[in-house]
Amino acid sequence: MTVTSVVRDAVIAKRGSKTNESIVKTGRILLSTMAESDFVLLESEDGFTFSVPRKVACASNILKSMLDEEAAFSESTTNSCKIQYRGVIVLKIVEYLAYKVQYQDVNAEDITEDFSERIDPYIALELLTAADFLDT
Amino acid sequence: MSMAARRGKPKIRPPRKLGPDTSIKDTWTKLANAIREIQNHNASKLSFEEHYRYAYNMVLHKHGDQLYNGVKGLIAEHLDQLARDTIVPTFPRTSGSSSRGAEAIERAMEGDRFLKAVKGVWDDHTGSMRKLKDVLKYMDRSYTTSAGVPDIYEVGLTLFLQHIVRATPIHTHLIATLLSQVQLERDGETITRSTVRECVDILLRLSINDSNVYLADFEPEFLRRSADFYKLEAVTMLEKGDSALYLRNVERRLIEEADRTAHYLSSMTTNPLQDLLVEQLLSPHLSAILDASTGLTSMVDTEKVGDLRRLYTLLLRVPENIGRDALRLALRIDIEERGKAVNQSATETPDNDEDPKGKGKAKESNALSSALRWVQDTLDLKDKFDQLLAQAFGNDLSVQTSINEAFQSFINATPRAPEFLSLFIDEHLKKGTKAKTEDEIDQALEKTIILFRFLHDKDKFERYYKNHLARRMLYGRSASDDAEKGMVAKLKVEMGFQFTQKLEGMFTDMRISSEGATTFRNYLNRHGALPFDLSVNVLTASYWPQAIAAASTCTFNSTLAVATSTFQRYYDSRHSGRRLTWQGNLGHADVRVRFKARTHDLNVSTQALVVLLLFEDVDELSYEDIQAGSGLADAELGRTLQSLACGKFRILLKTPKGREVNPGDIFAFNDGFTCPLAKIKIMQVASKVESPREREETQVQVDEERKHVVEVSRLRRTR
């Protein structure tokens, strides 16, 4: 499973009327065995929602704390998190989290993909602050 | 960046300012409210993201210290409130003096309630702290690290310590309650261990300036209380005066306390507490425990192996071997005491016989039996302690040493030990004593070797042993040659070749003599037979005991003289340069005597034969006549006459009558002697046990010999 396939698997739905061709991708749930609760919703500032495997979301420490059932904040009860960034940023975040999950058990020298190549310079700084915020 | 290079000049757009939409003050107010909500368990109403963002923004806009201190204040406030609302109402009533029954149960429950409240507050606090930690994660990541302050969770713990655990009056109540719960359990009440365990865990979790709160606040006080308690208990228990019970209690307490530290205190306390128990219950009371009327002596008396083992294992725990040394000393004293009793009973019996009733033979056999009893008692004692050593003292080498030392000292306190020991062996090797299997004999001898090892005067023993062995061999009383040789072999193993050289020489003499008997018979066939059978044992003077070798000879009458001179001639013809001395006291003779009623075959000693032959022509002889005729010394003659005139079979009649033979007595041949047996053995009145005078002589001889040895070794050294 490559990074891109995971991203494709994340069901990205447009809420509201705005359409942004660059980010809207329809996909299907690849792992049909996954139960509903194994997915969480990430909602961007501008109204995009991303359904991501819980495992991927929890690669961010902050998202993990947010969804921690023991602490029982409102996010964990609804299984959805608001992220105060634009959809394009959130998409990249999800992409990166998936990348992180994919390679978390792989030795550094065996990783051939370089994620930095996939970062559009236009969003680089905003992505940077988001990464700081989300502790990823 | 390669990508940037490819695309020429990329435009990097600045990130959107996440500027404070609202003022910092508002942010903080919202956050503070949220924290209160969290503390009141209402987290589910809150958006994590929102409040995380508030904290994030505050830190980002340089208000980290305000946030940090503000949160601290909130936590402290909340803790104070919890203390007020939850803990204070459950304070146990002032802990009264230790009491039993219903009141104690009530106190246990009150304490339990209080501890549960503390634990509840702790759970509540740590729960909310975990959430706060998550919400304030950004602060912990950037502000606390750069400001060099502990992260918020640690702050929470410290605040808990300050506002709950160490706050007055909670602190005193907490420690006092923990201690009183332990005390209640020690007094036999039931407490809820898990509650105590939980509170102890809280203390263990907390620490300040690297010093653990459990170790700083609880343990010293706990140990002090325990010391007081056990000091008192030791005294009250000792007053009951039952050492076995006391030790059982100590063992129980040790297990209990180990169990206690394992279950609801800390393993860190295990060792100090165990040491403390030993220090309070055992170390100061060693002598009291051992010397009590129910102490070591009575345990040994009643062979309470279990108690003794407990005693030993407990005393081993006393540091620096003090306990074991005390045990060793007590054992030593105990054994020596017992030894003294054995010695006493051995020496007392002859004293009792001083009364006129016990005389002569009775006295002899009594002295013999007391000697045997002494050895048997000593062996029994040794057996007993060997058994205890194996069963109770774990075959501890140092304890064994003490036991052996004790035996050595009391055995050697008996001056007659060498004689007794030799007599004991004599008794076992002699023919005709109680029928014993070879195994039994071997076992008995093996044991005597053990006692022999303890003996200091080994040369004295050798002397006695030689005497007894000589008597056994010459009188043909030895039960078995193999057993004799086995015994000598054992001695050889113990003492080396030198020690047994002479004993082996004695065996050789006997063997050569019996072999020589055949050649002598052949010689007689060639040179004309004697009027009677003669068998001679030729002994090498230096091998045999001096008492035997040096005994004076006696005058043989003409009939016997013929025989002796024949043998003399025979012997001279075979060996040159050897002198034969005839020892009348060692041989025996079969003689047929005609009495009025019938003829009897008498088996008598050579000396008795010499005396009897004097009566061949005369009917009555005075003591002096007999002495002149036989040439026997007083002691020998007295004994011989006693056996003939005062024994069971009276071949001679003595006037005046009596057991003792005195100069001036008149003896007559008892013509009217009757006896149903055709063959009669007339026992020489044997002097098995030495009379005091003989003993003195032996001592003198031993001393004489030792002087010689000392001089030789001195000579060697000066060379």
PDB file of C-alpha atoms in Angstrom, chain A residues 42-117:
ATOM      1  CA  LEU A  42     -11.297  15.359  10.421  1.00  0.00           C
ATOM      2  CA  GLU A  43     -12.969  18.618   9.578  1.00  0.00           C
ATOM      3  CA  SER A  44     -11.141  21.549   8.093  1.00  0.00           C
ATOM      4  CA  GLU A  45     -11.701  25.193   8.806  1.00  0.00           C
ATOM      5  CA  ASP A  46     -13.414  25.649   5.438  1.00  0.00           C
ATOM      6  CA  GLY A  47     -15.741  22.722   5.771  1.00  0.00           C
ATOM      7  CA  PHE A  48     -14.026  19.736   4.174  1.00  0.00           C
ATOM      8  CA  THR A  49     -14.305  16.495   6.060  1.00  0.00           C
ATOM      9  CA  PHE A  50     -11.832  13.670   5.817  1.00  0.00           C
ATOM     10  CA  SER A  51     -12.631  10.183   7.003  1.00  0.00           C
ATOM     11  CA  VAL A  52      -9.332   8.683   8.117  1.00  0.00           C
ATOM     12  CA  PRO A  53      -8.440   5.443   9.805  1.00  0.00           C
ATOM     13  CA  ARG A  54      -8.082   6.085  13.490  1.00  0.00           C
ATOM     14  CA  LYS A  55      -4.607   4.655  13.376  1.00  0.00           C
ATOM     15  CA  VAL A  56      -3.528   7.280  10.878  1.00  0.00           C
ATOM     16  CA  ALA A  57      -5.064  10.148  12.823  1.00  0.00           C
ATOM     17  CA  CYS A  58      -3.413   9.004  16.041  1.00  0.00           C
ATOM     18  CA  ALA A  59       0.003   9.398  14.478  1.00  0.00           C
ATOM     19  CA  SER A  60      -0.412  12.985  15.609  1.00  0.00           C
ATOM     20  CA  ASN A  61      -0.011  13.234  19.379  1.00  0.00           C
ATOM     21  CA  ILE A  62      -2.522  15.996  19.629  1.00  0.00           C
ATOM     22  CA  LEU A  63      -5.140  14.180  17.589  1.00  0.00           C
ATOM     23  CA  LYS A  64      -4.469  11.159  19.708  1.00  0.00           C
ATOM     24  CA  SER A  65      -5.076  13.088  22.945  1.00  0.00           C
ATOM     25  CA  MET A  66      -8.133  14.642  21.389  1.00  0.00           C
ATOM     26  CA  LEU A  67      -9.596  11.235  20.586  1.00  0.00           C
ATOM     27  CA  ASP A  68      -8.490   9.637  23.855  1.00  0.00           C
ATOM     28  CA  GLU A  69     -11.585   7.928  25.155  1.00  0.00           C
ATOM     29  CA  GLU A  70     -10.362   7.908  28.691  1.00  0.00           C
ATOM     30  CA  ALA A  71     -10.014  11.670  28.834  1.00  0.00           C
ATOM     31  CA  ALA A  72     -13.468  11.845  27.215  1.00  0.00           C
ATOM     32  CA  PHE A  73     -13.423  15.247  25.609  1.00  0.00           C
ATOM     33  CA  SER A  74     -16.230  16.108  23.227  1.00  0.00           C
ATOM     34  CA  GLU A  75     -14.089  15.061  20.226  1.00  0.00           C
ATOM     35  CA  SER A  76     -13.796  11.506  21.487  1.00  0.00           C
ATOM     36  CA  THR A  77     -17.538  11.181  21.925  1.00  0.00           C
ATOM     37  CA  THR A  78     -18.292  12.343  18.387  1.00  0.00           C
ATOM     38  CA  ASN A  79     -15.191  10.808  16.836  1.00  0.00           C
ATOM     39  CA  SER A  80     -14.591  13.963  14.852  1.00  0.00           C
ATOM     40  CA  CYS A  81     -11.977  16.678  15.138  1.00  0.00           C
ATOM     41  CA  LYS A  82     -11.984  20.178  13.892  1.00  0.00           C
ATOM     42  CA  ILE A  83      -8.694  21.374  12.553  1.00  0.00           C
ATOM     43  CA  GLN A  84      -8.454  25.095  12.149  1.00  0.00           C
ATOM     44  CA  TYR A  85      -6.593  24.959   8.863  1.00  0.00           C
ATOM     45  CA  ARG A  86      -7.654  25.083   5.266  1.00  0.00           C
ATOM     46  CA  GLY A  87      -8.685  21.872   3.568  1.00  0.00           C
ATOM     47  CA  VAL A  88      -5.571  21.809   1.419  1.00  0.00           C
ATOM     48  CA  ILE A  89      -3.417  21.861   4.503  1.00  0.00           C
ATOM     49  CA  VAL A  90      -5.488  19.193   6.211  1.00  0.00           C
ATOM     50  CA  LEU A  91      -5.189  17.021   3.131  1.00  0.00           C
ATOM     51  CA  LYS A  92      -1.438  17.317   3.204  1.00  0.00           C
ATOM     52  CA  ILE A  93      -1.475  16.603   6.915  1.00  0.00           C
ATOM     53  CA  VAL A  94      -3.460  13.436   6.377  1.00  0.00           C
ATOM     54  CA  GLU A  95      -1.100  12.484   3.570  1.00  0.00           C
ATOM     55  CA  TYR A  96       1.865  12.962   5.807  1.00  0.00           C
ATOM     56  CA  LEU A  97       0.285  11.049   8.704  1.00  0.00           C
ATOM     57  CA  ALA A  98      -0.333   8.127   6.386  1.00  0.00           C
ATOM     58  CA  TYR A  99       3.253   8.348   5.192  1.00  0.00           C
ATOM     59  CA  LYS A 100       4.381   8.329   8.800  1.00  0.00           C
ATOM     60  CA  VAL A 101       2.281   5.293   9.678  1.00  0.00           C
ATOM     61  CA  GLN A 102       3.509   3.432   6.623  1.00  0.00           C
ATOM     62  CA  TYR A 103       7.137   3.900   7.405  1.00  0.00           C
ATOM     63  CA  GLN A 104       7.076   3.949  11.198  1.00  0.00           C
ATOM     64  CA  ASP A 105       8.538   0.445  11.450  1.00  0.00           C
ATOM     65  CA  VAL A 106      10.975   0.787   8.565  1.00  0.00           C
ATOM     66  CA  ASN A 107      14.653   1.600   8.919  1.00  0.00           C
ATOM     67  CA  ALA A 108      15.556   5.115   7.801  1.00  0.00           C
ATOM     68  CA  GLU A 109      17.895   3.886   5.040  1.00  0.00           C
ATOM     69  CA  ASP A 110      15.152   1.741   3.502  1.00  0.00           C
ATOM     70  CA  ILE A 111      12.822   4.675   2.869  1.00  0.00           C
ATOM     71  CA  THR A 112      13.151   5.677  -0.749  1.00  0.00           C
ATOM     72  CA  GLU A 113      10.384   8.245  -0.970  1.00  0.00           C
ATOM     73  CA  ASP A 114      11.174  11.729   0.213  1.00  0.00           C
ATOM     74  CA  PHE A 115       8.081  13.417   1.546  1.00  0.00           C
ATOM     75  CA  SER A 116       9.573  16.874   1.167  1.00  0.00           C
ATOM     76  CA  GLU A 117       9.298  16.448  -2.615  1.00  0.00           C
TER      77      GLU A 117
END
